Short mmCIF file of C-alpha atoms and ligand atoms in Angstrom, two decimals:
data_model
loop_
_atom_site.label_atom_id
_atom_site.label_comp_id
_atom_site.label_asym_id
_atom_site.label_seq_id
_atom_site.Cartn_x
_atom_site.Cartn_y
_atom_site.Cartn_z
CA MET A 1 -20.01 21.66 -7.50
CA PRO A 2 -19.26 24.34 -10.14
CA ALA A 3 -18.37 23.04 -13.58
CA PRO A 4 -14.59 22.83 -13.99
CA THR A 5 -13.24 25.46 -16.40
CA SER A 6 -10.48 23.29 -17.87
CA PRO A 7 -10.16 19.50 -18.02
CA LEU A 8 -7.89 17.90 -15.43
CA LYS A 9 -4.55 16.56 -16.58
CA ALA A 10 -2.11 13.89 -15.37
CA VAL A 11 0.19 15.31 -12.69
CA ARG A 12 3.55 16.77 -13.85
CA GLY A 13 6.15 14.04 -14.28
CA THR A 14 3.52 11.29 -14.63
CA ARG A 15 2.01 9.99 -17.85
CA ASP A 16 -0.53 7.61 -19.28
CA LEU A 17 0.65 4.62 -21.24
CA LEU A 18 -1.80 3.84 -24.01
CA PRO A 19 -2.26 1.09 -26.57
CA PRO A 20 -0.57 0.26 -28.86
CA GLU A 21 2.55 1.31 -26.87
CA THR A 22 1.46 -0.83 -23.92
CA ALA A 23 1.92 -3.87 -26.19
CA LEU A 24 5.62 -3.01 -26.24
CA TRP A 25 5.69 -2.70 -22.44
CA ASN A 26 4.07 -6.11 -22.14
CA ARG A 27 6.51 -7.63 -24.56
CA VAL A 28 9.49 -6.20 -22.66
CA GLU A 29 8.10 -7.51 -19.37
CA SER A 30 7.38 -10.92 -20.82
CA VAL A 31 10.93 -11.25 -22.23
CA ALA A 32 12.29 -10.18 -18.82
CA ARG A 33 10.12 -12.78 -17.05
CA GLN A 34 11.32 -15.50 -19.43
CA VAL A 35 14.97 -14.60 -18.93
CA PHE A 36 14.62 -14.37 -15.12
CA ALA A 37 12.96 -17.80 -15.09
CA ARG A 38 15.90 -19.32 -16.97
CA TYR A 39 18.24 -18.01 -14.27
CA GLY A 40 16.09 -19.31 -11.40
CA PHE A 41 14.53 -16.04 -10.20
CA GLY A 42 11.08 -15.87 -8.58
CA GLU A 43 8.86 -12.78 -8.46
CA ILE A 44 8.43 -10.62 -5.36
CA ARG A 45 5.80 -7.86 -5.03
CA THR A 46 6.37 -5.45 -2.18
CA PRO A 47 4.03 -2.60 -1.15
CA ILE A 48 4.23 0.68 -3.05
CA PHE A 49 4.52 2.65 0.20
CA GLU A 50 6.67 1.87 3.20
CA ASP A 51 7.74 3.34 6.52
CA THR A 52 9.87 6.42 5.70
CA GLN A 53 12.59 5.07 7.99
CA LEU A 54 13.23 2.20 5.59
CA PHE A 55 14.56 4.57 2.93
CA ALA A 56 16.24 6.95 5.37
CA ARG A 57 18.23 4.03 6.81
CA GLY A 58 18.59 1.93 3.68
CA VAL A 59 19.19 4.45 0.92
CA GLY A 60 20.89 7.08 3.12
CA GLU A 61 19.84 10.45 4.59
CA GLU A 62 22.43 12.37 2.56
CA THR A 63 21.43 11.01 -0.84
CA ASP A 64 19.49 13.21 -3.27
CA ILE A 65 16.68 10.68 -3.23
CA VAL A 66 16.08 10.82 0.49
CA SER A 67 16.95 14.45 1.09
CA LYS A 68 14.80 15.97 -1.63
CA GLU A 69 13.00 13.55 -3.94
CA MET A 70 10.72 11.43 -1.79
CA TYR A 71 6.93 11.63 -1.65
CA THR A 72 6.45 11.50 2.08
CA TRP A 73 3.38 12.20 4.18
CA GLU A 74 2.22 11.90 7.74
CA ASP A 75 -0.38 9.14 7.79
CA ARG A 76 -3.01 9.87 10.42
CA ALA A 77 -4.11 7.21 12.89
CA ARG A 78 -7.65 6.00 12.24
CA ALA A 79 -8.16 4.25 15.56
CA GLN A 80 -6.96 4.54 19.14
CA SER A 81 -4.82 1.46 18.60
CA GLU A 82 -2.96 3.06 15.70
CA LYS A 83 -0.14 5.57 15.74
CA ALA A 84 0.38 8.30 13.20
CA GLN A 85 3.24 7.29 10.94
CA SER A 86 5.47 8.83 8.33
CA LEU A 87 5.03 6.95 5.05
CA THR A 88 6.81 7.26 1.71
CA LEU A 89 6.04 6.14 -1.84
CA ARG A 90 8.94 3.84 -2.68
CA PRO A 91 11.69 5.66 -4.62
CA GLU A 92 13.39 2.33 -5.37
CA ASN A 93 12.73 -1.32 -4.60
CA THR A 94 15.92 -2.81 -3.14
CA ALA A 95 15.26 -1.55 0.39
CA GLY A 96 11.73 -3.04 0.26
CA VAL A 97 13.02 -6.40 -0.96
CA VAL A 98 15.64 -6.57 1.78
CA ARG A 99 13.02 -5.57 4.38
CA ALA A 100 10.82 -8.43 3.14
CA TYR A 101 13.82 -10.79 3.22
CA ILE A 102 14.34 -9.92 6.89
CA GLU A 103 10.65 -9.88 7.83
CA HIS A 104 9.94 -13.31 6.34
CA LYS A 105 13.23 -14.78 7.58
CA LEU A 106 14.11 -15.90 4.08
CA GLY A 107 17.72 -16.29 5.23
CA ASP A 108 16.68 -19.14 7.56
CA THR A 109 16.27 -21.40 4.55
CA GLY A 110 20.04 -21.22 4.12
CA GLN A 111 19.42 -20.86 0.39
CA LEU A 112 20.40 -18.10 -1.95
CA GLN A 113 17.33 -15.94 -2.64
CA LYS A 114 16.89 -14.82 -6.25
CA LEU A 115 14.03 -12.36 -6.51
CA PHE A 116 12.82 -10.09 -9.29
CA TYR A 117 10.24 -7.30 -9.35
CA ILE A 118 8.50 -5.12 -11.91
CA GLY A 119 6.72 -2.00 -10.73
CA PRO A 120 6.42 1.78 -10.44
CA GLN A 121 8.79 3.91 -8.34
CA PHE A 122 8.40 7.56 -7.34
CA ARG A 123 10.92 10.40 -7.15
CA ARG A 124 10.28 14.13 -7.20
CA GLU A 125 12.94 14.84 -9.84
CA ARG A 126 12.93 17.55 -12.48
CA PRO A 127 11.00 15.86 -15.29
CA GLN A 128 12.56 15.59 -18.74
CA ARG A 129 12.70 13.01 -21.52
CA GLY A 130 13.55 9.68 -19.86
CA ARG A 131 13.10 11.12 -16.35
CA TYR A 132 9.70 11.00 -14.69
CA ARG A 133 8.27 11.34 -11.21
CA GLN A 134 6.52 8.02 -11.55
CA PHE A 135 8.68 5.62 -13.52
CA TRP A 136 8.95 1.86 -13.83
CA GLN A 137 11.74 -0.41 -12.82
CA ILE A 138 12.43 -4.04 -13.64
CA GLY A 139 14.88 -5.25 -11.06
CA ALA A 140 16.33 -8.29 -9.39
CA GLU A 141 18.22 -9.12 -6.21
CA VAL A 142 20.40 -12.09 -5.27
CA LEU A 143 21.04 -12.32 -1.53
CA GLY A 144 21.41 -14.79 1.29
CA PRO A 145 23.59 -15.92 4.17
CA VAL A 146 27.31 -16.08 3.38
CA THR A 147 27.14 -19.91 3.43
CA SER A 148 24.77 -19.78 0.42
CA GLY A 149 27.55 -18.29 -1.70
CA SER A 150 25.94 -14.84 -1.76
CA GLU A 151 29.28 -13.08 -1.43
CA SER A 152 30.96 -14.93 -4.26
CA PRO A 153 32.17 -12.95 -7.30
CA ILE A 154 30.45 -15.56 -9.47
CA ARG A 155 27.10 -14.05 -8.36
CA ASP A 156 28.18 -10.62 -9.63
CA ALA A 157 29.35 -12.01 -12.94
CA GLU A 158 26.21 -14.13 -13.35
CA VAL A 159 23.93 -11.12 -12.79
CA LEU A 160 25.93 -9.07 -15.31
CA GLU A 161 25.89 -11.91 -17.85
CA MET A 162 22.11 -12.23 -17.37
CA LEU A 163 21.68 -8.50 -18.05
CA ALA A 164 23.76 -8.77 -21.22
CA THR A 165 21.51 -11.65 -22.33
CA LEU A 166 18.34 -9.76 -21.47
CA LEU A 167 19.36 -6.61 -23.38
CA ASP A 168 20.41 -8.73 -26.37
CA GLU A 169 17.14 -10.66 -26.36
CA LEU A 170 15.18 -7.43 -26.18
CA GLY A 171 17.09 -6.20 -29.21
CA ILE A 172 18.88 -3.27 -27.52
CA GLN A 173 21.84 -2.30 -29.66
CA ASN A 174 25.20 -0.79 -28.70
CA TRP A 175 24.80 -1.17 -24.94
CA GLN A 176 27.89 -0.62 -22.85
CA LEU A 177 28.59 -2.11 -19.45
CA GLN A 178 30.39 0.37 -17.20
CA LEU A 179 31.98 -1.31 -14.24
CA ASN A 180 33.75 -0.30 -11.06
CA SER A 181 34.37 -1.47 -7.51
CA VAL A 182 33.72 0.86 -4.58
CA GLY A 183 35.28 -1.56 -2.11
CA SER A 184 34.15 -2.37 1.40
CA THR A 185 32.46 0.09 3.76
CA GLU A 186 35.90 0.64 5.32
CA ASP A 187 37.53 1.28 1.94
CA ARG A 188 34.85 3.81 1.16
CA LYS A 189 35.40 5.61 4.45
CA ARG A 190 39.11 5.98 3.71
CA TYR A 191 38.40 7.04 0.15
CA ASN A 192 35.80 9.56 1.31
CA ALA A 193 38.33 11.14 3.65
CA ALA A 194 40.89 11.32 0.83
CA LEU A 195 38.31 12.89 -1.48
CA ARG A 196 37.35 15.51 1.08
CA GLU A 197 41.00 16.39 1.52
CA ALA A 198 41.59 16.65 -2.23
CA LEU A 199 38.42 18.67 -2.74
CA ALA A 200 39.06 21.21 0.02
CA PRO A 201 41.61 23.39 -1.86
CA ILE A 202 39.77 23.28 -5.23
CA LYS A 203 36.18 23.36 -4.03
CA HIS A 204 35.66 27.04 -4.82
CA GLN A 205 36.45 26.36 -8.49
CA LEU A 206 33.54 23.93 -8.82
CA CYS A 207 29.92 24.67 -9.67
CA GLU A 208 27.50 25.41 -6.85
CA ASP A 209 26.00 21.91 -6.88
CA ASN A 210 29.40 20.27 -6.62
CA GLN A 211 30.46 22.63 -3.83
CA ARG A 212 27.46 21.41 -1.85
CA ARG A 213 28.19 17.76 -2.67
CA ALA A 214 31.83 18.20 -1.66
CA GLU A 215 30.50 19.04 1.81
CA THR A 216 27.63 16.58 2.20
CA ASN A 217 28.55 13.56 0.06
CA PRO A 218 31.89 13.92 -1.78
CA LEU A 219 31.40 10.67 -3.73
CA ARG A 220 28.53 12.35 -5.57
CA VAL A 221 30.95 14.88 -7.09
CA LEU A 222 32.24 12.02 -9.25
CA ASP A 223 28.73 11.60 -10.74
CA SER A 224 28.67 15.22 -11.91
CA LYS A 225 28.09 15.90 -15.61
CA GLU A 226 28.94 19.64 -15.29
CA PRO A 227 31.28 20.21 -18.29
CA ALA A 228 33.37 22.93 -16.64
CA ASP A 229 34.26 20.69 -13.68
CA GLN A 230 35.34 17.57 -15.59
CA ALA A 231 39.10 18.21 -15.72
CA LEU A 232 39.24 18.85 -11.96
CA ILE A 233 37.14 15.77 -11.20
CA ASP A 234 39.26 13.52 -13.41
CA ALA A 235 42.34 14.56 -11.42
CA LEU A 236 40.80 13.53 -8.06
CA PRO A 237 42.04 10.36 -6.29
CA LYS A 238 40.72 7.07 -7.73
CA ILE A 239 38.86 4.58 -5.56
CA ALA A 240 40.82 1.68 -7.09
CA ASP A 241 43.85 2.90 -5.09
CA TYR A 242 41.94 2.61 -1.82
CA LEU A 243 40.63 -0.96 -2.12
CA ASP A 244 41.88 -3.49 0.41
CA HIS A 245 43.26 -6.86 -0.67
CA ASP A 246 39.95 -8.75 -0.45
CA SER A 247 37.99 -6.18 -2.46
CA ARG A 248 40.69 -6.13 -5.12
CA ALA A 249 40.70 -9.93 -5.37
CA HIS A 250 36.88 -9.99 -5.48
CA PHE A 251 36.80 -7.48 -8.34
CA ALA A 252 39.52 -9.33 -10.28
CA ALA A 253 37.48 -12.54 -9.98
CA VAL A 254 34.34 -10.79 -11.30
CA LEU A 255 36.30 -9.53 -14.31
CA SER A 256 37.82 -12.92 -15.11
CA ALA A 257 34.38 -14.61 -15.00
CA LEU A 258 33.03 -11.94 -17.35
CA ASP A 259 36.00 -12.51 -19.68
CA ALA A 260 35.27 -16.24 -19.65
CA CYS A 261 31.66 -15.54 -20.70
CA GLY A 262 32.72 -13.05 -23.34
CA VAL A 263 30.70 -10.19 -21.82
CA PRO A 264 32.43 -6.91 -22.78
CA TYR A 265 32.82 -4.13 -20.19
CA THR A 266 34.49 -0.77 -19.70
CA LEU A 267 36.14 0.08 -16.39
CA ASN A 268 34.87 3.41 -15.12
CA PRO A 269 36.65 4.57 -11.94
CA ARG A 270 34.12 7.39 -11.49
CA LEU A 271 31.12 5.09 -11.26
CA VAL A 272 30.24 5.26 -7.57
CA ARG A 273 26.44 5.55 -7.88
CA GLY A 274 24.15 7.63 -5.77
CA LEU A 275 22.94 5.31 -3.05
CA ASP A 276 24.73 4.72 0.24
CA TYR A 277 24.33 0.98 0.44
CA TYR A 278 26.64 -0.03 -2.41
CA THR A 279 29.81 -2.01 -1.69
CA ARG A 280 32.33 -3.57 -4.06
CA THR A 281 30.95 -4.12 -7.59
CA THR A 282 28.92 -1.23 -9.03
CA PHE A 283 27.74 -1.03 -12.61
CA GLU A 284 25.62 0.73 -15.16
CA PHE A 285 24.50 -0.25 -18.64
CA THR A 286 24.36 2.76 -20.93
CA VAL A 287 23.42 3.39 -24.54
CA PRO A 288 25.09 6.07 -26.69
CA SER A 289 23.91 9.50 -25.52
CA SER A 290 22.11 12.32 -27.28
CA ALA A 291 24.81 12.95 -29.88
CA ASP A 292 23.68 9.67 -31.36
CA PRO A 293 20.05 9.80 -32.45
CA ALA A 294 19.84 6.01 -32.06
CA SER A 295 19.75 6.36 -28.30
CA GLY A 296 16.43 8.14 -27.85
CA LEU A 297 17.35 9.01 -24.29
CA GLY A 298 19.05 12.39 -24.61
CA THR A 299 21.24 12.99 -21.59
CA GLN A 300 19.55 10.25 -19.55
CA ASN A 301 21.65 7.52 -21.12
CA ALA A 302 21.79 5.10 -18.16
CA LEU A 303 19.44 2.22 -18.90
CA LEU A 304 20.02 0.48 -15.64
CA GLY A 305 22.22 0.50 -12.60
CA GLY A 306 23.10 -1.71 -9.72
CA GLY A 307 25.71 -3.21 -7.51
CA ARG A 308 26.58 -5.18 -4.44
CA TYR A 309 25.19 -4.20 -1.03
CA ASP A 310 26.88 -6.44 1.50
CA GLY A 311 25.92 -4.43 4.58
CA LEU A 312 22.34 -3.40 3.72
CA SER A 313 20.53 -6.14 5.65
CA GLU A 314 22.41 -5.22 8.85
CA MET A 315 21.67 -1.51 8.25
CA LEU A 316 17.99 -2.45 8.31
CA GLY A 317 18.34 -4.49 11.51
CA GLY A 318 18.58 -7.88 9.80
CA PRO A 319 21.11 -10.71 9.77
CA ARG A 320 24.22 -10.65 7.61
CA ALA A 321 23.01 -11.17 4.04
CA PRO A 322 25.39 -10.04 1.32
CA GLY A 323 23.73 -9.45 -2.02
CA ILE A 324 23.82 -7.89 -5.45
CA GLY A 325 21.05 -6.40 -7.54
CA PHE A 326 20.06 -3.99 -10.28
CA ALA A 327 17.16 -1.87 -11.46
CA ILE A 328 16.42 -1.30 -15.13
CA GLY A 329 14.59 1.91 -16.00
CA GLU A 330 11.74 0.41 -18.03
CA ASP A 331 10.68 3.81 -19.44
CA ARG A 332 14.20 4.28 -20.80
CA LEU A 333 14.33 0.76 -22.16
CA ILE A 334 11.15 1.46 -24.12
CA LEU A 335 12.41 4.83 -25.42
CA THR A 336 15.61 3.15 -26.58
CA LEU A 337 13.78 0.31 -28.30
CA GLN A 338 11.53 2.79 -30.09
CA ALA A 339 14.48 4.90 -31.20
CA GLN A 340 16.55 1.93 -32.33
CA ALA A 341 13.61 0.27 -34.14
CA GLY A 342 15.24 -2.65 -35.87
CA PRO A 343 13.19 -5.46 -37.38
CA GLN A 344 13.16 -7.21 -33.99
CA THR A 345 11.95 -4.18 -32.06
CA LEU A 346 8.49 -2.80 -31.85
CA GLU A 347 8.33 0.69 -33.18
CA PRO A 348 5.25 2.84 -33.78
CA GLY A 349 4.23 2.48 -37.38
CA THR A 350 5.48 -1.09 -37.78
CA SER A 351 3.00 -3.90 -37.88
CA ASN A 352 4.11 -5.25 -34.52
CA LEU A 353 3.12 -2.14 -32.65
CA GLU A 354 -0.01 -1.36 -34.54
CA PRO A 355 -3.12 -2.66 -32.85
CA GLN A 356 -3.31 -6.32 -33.75
CA LYS A 357 -6.09 -6.94 -36.24
CA LEU A 358 -8.85 -9.13 -34.87
CA ASP A 359 -10.09 -12.31 -36.51
CA ALA A 360 -13.59 -11.09 -37.21
CA TYR A 361 -15.92 -8.12 -37.10
CA ILE A 362 -19.58 -9.03 -36.78
CA ALA A 363 -21.93 -6.57 -38.47
CA PRO A 364 -25.56 -6.86 -37.35
CA MET A 365 -27.99 -5.42 -39.93
CA GLY A 366 -30.64 -3.58 -37.91
CA VAL A 367 -30.89 -3.19 -34.15
CA GLU A 368 -33.00 -6.32 -33.73
CA ARG A 369 -29.92 -8.31 -34.93
CA ASN A 370 -27.76 -6.92 -32.06
CA PRO A 371 -28.62 -9.69 -29.54
CA PRO A 372 -27.88 -12.61 -31.95
CA ALA A 373 -24.70 -10.77 -33.04
CA LEU A 374 -23.51 -10.66 -29.45
CA ALA A 375 -24.42 -14.34 -29.00
CA LEU A 376 -22.39 -15.23 -32.12
CA ALA A 377 -19.46 -13.14 -30.85
CA ARG A 378 -19.62 -15.02 -27.54
CA GLU A 379 -19.46 -18.33 -29.38
CA LEU A 380 -16.47 -17.30 -31.51
CA ARG A 381 -14.61 -15.77 -28.56
CA HIS A 382 -15.14 -18.92 -26.51
CA ALA A 383 -13.52 -20.78 -29.39
CA GLY A 384 -10.46 -18.57 -28.95
CA LEU A 385 -11.08 -16.12 -31.79
CA SER A 386 -10.78 -12.36 -31.36
CA VAL A 387 -13.94 -10.52 -32.32
CA GLU A 388 -15.46 -7.06 -32.41
CA VAL A 389 -19.19 -6.41 -32.76
CA GLY A 390 -20.59 -3.40 -34.63
CA ASP A 391 -24.02 -1.96 -34.11
CA GLY A 392 -27.30 -2.55 -35.91
CA THR A 393 -27.76 1.16 -36.58
CA PHE A 394 -24.66 1.29 -38.82
CA ARG A 395 -25.20 1.37 -42.58
CA LEU A 396 -23.48 -1.39 -44.53
CA LYS A 397 -20.78 0.98 -45.82
CA LYS A 398 -19.90 2.17 -42.34
CA SER A 399 -19.77 -1.42 -41.07
CA PHE A 400 -17.38 -2.39 -43.88
CA GLU A 401 -15.10 0.56 -43.16
CA ALA A 402 -14.99 -0.18 -39.44
CA ALA A 403 -14.44 -3.88 -40.08
CA ASP A 404 -11.60 -3.27 -42.54
CA ARG A 405 -9.79 -1.20 -39.90
CA ALA A 406 -10.33 -3.67 -37.08
CA ALA A 407 -10.38 -7.20 -38.45
CA HIS A 408 -9.38 -9.68 -41.13
CA HIS A 409 -12.95 -10.76 -41.89
CA ILE A 410 -16.40 -9.21 -41.70
CA VAL A 411 -19.30 -11.49 -40.81
CA ILE A 412 -22.67 -10.12 -41.90
CA LEU A 413 -25.70 -10.92 -39.81
CA GLY A 414 -28.88 -9.85 -41.60
CA GLU A 415 -32.38 -11.19 -41.91
CA ASP A 416 -31.44 -13.92 -44.43
CA GLU A 417 -28.45 -15.07 -42.46
CA LEU A 418 -30.52 -15.45 -39.32
CA ALA A 419 -33.29 -17.27 -41.14
CA THR A 420 -30.98 -19.75 -42.89
CA GLY A 421 -28.16 -20.08 -40.36
CA VAL A 422 -25.77 -19.44 -43.25
CA LEU A 423 -23.49 -16.45 -42.70
CA THR A 424 -21.96 -14.16 -45.32
CA VAL A 425 -18.28 -13.43 -44.80
CA LYS A 426 -15.79 -11.20 -46.60
CA THR A 427 -12.03 -11.71 -46.33
CA PHE A 428 -10.33 -8.34 -46.66
CA ALA A 429 -6.89 -9.61 -47.69
CA THR A 430 -8.26 -11.20 -50.88
CA GLY A 431 -11.52 -9.29 -51.27
CA GLU A 432 -13.43 -12.59 -51.59
CA GLN A 433 -16.94 -12.96 -50.26
CA TRP A 434 -18.11 -16.41 -49.16
CA LYS A 435 -20.75 -18.23 -47.17
CA SER A 436 -20.53 -20.66 -44.28
CA PRO A 437 -23.01 -22.35 -41.98
CA GLU A 438 -22.73 -20.77 -38.52
CA LYS A 439 -21.34 -24.00 -37.10
CA GLY A 440 -18.45 -24.21 -39.56
CA ILE A 441 -17.16 -20.68 -39.28
CA VAL A 442 -14.93 -21.29 -36.26
CA GLN A 443 -12.94 -23.91 -38.18
CA VAL A 444 -12.41 -21.61 -41.15
CA LEU A 445 -11.38 -18.57 -39.11
CA ARG A 446 -9.01 -20.65 -37.00
CA ALA A 447 -7.34 -22.20 -40.03
CA ASP A 448 -6.98 -18.75 -41.56
CA ARG A 449 -5.37 -17.34 -38.42
CA PHE A 450 -2.98 -20.28 -38.24
CA ALA A 451 -1.93 -19.80 -41.86
CA ARG A 452 -1.45 -16.04 -41.34
CA GLY A 453 0.74 -16.60 -38.27
CA TYR A 454 2.84 -19.11 -40.16
CA ARG A 455 3.24 -16.84 -43.15
CA GLU A 456 4.50 -14.01 -40.91
CA HIS A 457 6.91 -16.40 -39.25
CA ALA A 458 8.14 -17.65 -42.64
CA MET A 459 8.71 -14.08 -43.80
CA LYS A 460 10.80 -13.35 -40.71
CA THR A 461 12.98 -16.46 -40.94
CA GLU A 462 13.33 -16.46 -44.73
CA LEU A 463 13.77 -20.26 -44.54
CA LEU A 464 12.60 -22.25 -47.53
CA SER A 465 11.17 -25.00 -45.32
CA ASP A 466 9.10 -22.45 -43.36
CA ASP A 467 7.80 -21.04 -46.65
CA PHE A 468 6.79 -24.52 -47.69
CA LEU A 469 4.94 -25.09 -44.38
CA ALA A 470 3.20 -21.70 -44.71
CA ASP A 471 2.02 -22.73 -48.21
CA ARG A 472 0.60 -25.94 -46.74
CA ARG A 473 -1.24 -24.05 -43.97
CA GLU A 474 -2.73 -21.68 -46.52
CA GLU A 475 -3.87 -24.64 -48.60
CA THR A 476 -5.53 -26.17 -45.53
CA ALA A 477 -7.27 -22.87 -44.80
CA ARG A 478 -8.56 -22.74 -48.40
CA GLU A 479 -9.85 -26.30 -48.11
CA GLU A 480 -11.64 -25.50 -44.85
CA ARG A 481 -13.34 -22.59 -46.56
CA GLN A 482 -14.34 -24.61 -49.60
CA ASP A 483 -15.87 -27.26 -47.30
CA ALA A 484 -17.78 -24.56 -45.45
CA GLU A 485 -18.99 -23.10 -48.75
CA SER A 486 -20.28 -26.41 -50.05
CA ASP A 487 -21.98 -27.06 -46.69
CA ALA A 488 -23.59 -23.65 -47.00
CA GLU A 489 -24.82 -24.46 -50.51
CA GLN A 490 -26.39 -27.67 -49.29
CA VAL A 491 -28.16 -25.94 -46.42
CA LEU A 492 -29.53 -23.29 -48.77
CA ARG A 493 -30.58 -25.87 -51.39
CA LYS A 494 -32.47 -27.92 -48.83
CA ARG A 495 -34.56 -25.00 -47.74
CA PRO A 496 -38.21 -25.35 -48.73
CA GLU A 497 -39.31 -23.12 -51.59
CA GLY A 498 -40.23 -19.56 -50.54
CA SER A 499 -38.92 -19.74 -46.98
P1 AMP B 1 18.69 3.94 -9.56
O1 AMP B 1 17.58 3.28 -8.79
O2 AMP B 1 18.81 5.40 -9.29
O3 AMP B 1 19.95 3.17 -9.47
O4 AMP B 1 18.24 3.88 -11.08
C1 AMP B 1 18.20 2.70 -11.84
C2 AMP B 1 17.65 3.01 -13.20
O5 AMP B 1 16.31 3.48 -13.05
C3 AMP B 1 18.35 4.15 -13.92
O6 AMP B 1 19.45 3.68 -14.65
C4 AMP B 1 17.28 4.67 -14.83
O7 AMP B 1 17.22 3.91 -16.02
C5 AMP B 1 16.03 4.44 -14.04
N1 AMP B 1 15.57 5.70 -13.39
C6 AMP B 1 15.99 6.26 -12.24
N2 AMP B 1 15.32 7.39 -11.97
C7 AMP B 1 14.44 7.56 -12.99
C8 AMP B 1 13.44 8.54 -13.30
N3 AMP B 1 13.20 9.58 -12.50
N4 AMP B 1 12.73 8.38 -14.44
C9 AMP B 1 12.95 7.32 -15.26
N5 AMP B 1 13.86 6.38 -15.02
C10 AMP B 1 14.60 6.48 -13.90
#
């Protein structure tokens, strides 16, 4: 193979997530998991690729996603018994969850199913800040037979209240809940017809994209951000005037439950969302857009979207299973957290996002000390401490520099230390150098870590009682070290002369 002329790069619209930023991703996911657990959700993991038909039927042939953004390929048969099949990388996860619900007959339990997922999705969109071809979604679905209460407006309100809680606990500021009802499938049909009629005489005044949408999927015109078309779009019929009695009552009940919980919302009659399966409640949570530098998202200011999909299961050949769900754009959540960077958020440059310092750096002096250094590291790590090991070829100065960057303490392993079993340690925070028998070092490092953690906690809470406890922990850590030092002295004193 000829040598490549230029190094290969990640494919357009995809990106690598590196430490320390991945620590923020993990934190976001762990907060989401905690919140979902409190609301009784269990995790579902569906395959990353599915039969293309699933999305064509579930999401809708006329949607942008299905008509132009999917990664689809013809999968060849590998054996006589197999058929070639059209497969697609999932562009969203709701269709997959509902397929799994049907396939595993989850409805037969008679119980409401509350499922959440976290994973990558794929759409061939034009990449820009906050919009990628591989992006991550954190989502959840609540669905089940009608007898499980799946159709009740309390489910909608509960999901929205949970999202408000999640965004608050993540530390997202200034979020706004935009809410609408798109009614039943029948309501939407009538509204679609009315839209087509209203669009016909003014279509030629709209931008090219909207002219196309007016033909193929008039609801999508309402999504348009084209500045020149806004006045015309605002004057179009409103879906609220086409809702039947039941849809109206359902929406009113959602709003009154939200009022009871004190979750603020803004009614947005233009919020119809891009996917075909939505019925009744639809929503988006947004953060202030590019005019406000706090957002970090530019024009992509929708953090998450979702809604009710009462007919989706039937569209996929399953039993009646009304449901409601949402998908949070995790990439956008992270961008927003980074841009908003309050004391609770993890922002590059703050201690939280910087690589966590390890407990100890072990510096072997000379290559023959590498094996015992690794053995010592194994012992400390088994005791729950975090450790990095240098290399015996490093000079002392280089070891100290590397250790200062990586860890709170450096443990020196030279000829003397190995002969006596007494290790030399330096604590960077105080600059003190001390000795400890190998056996005692775990205790000292653990006590030190405990005290450090408590001090950080005390600084965050600013409570006097926490300060007092942090002082006590630091005192304990000092005592542990003094004990280790006197043990070390004894060991060294006992050594026979000249050894
Ligand atoms: P949707 O599945 O289209 O309802 O989108 C739900 C959420 O996923 C949106 O509000 C965005 O936050 C996020 N999202 C959708 N498409 C992308 C993309 N191409 N890149 C990054 N995030 C996206």
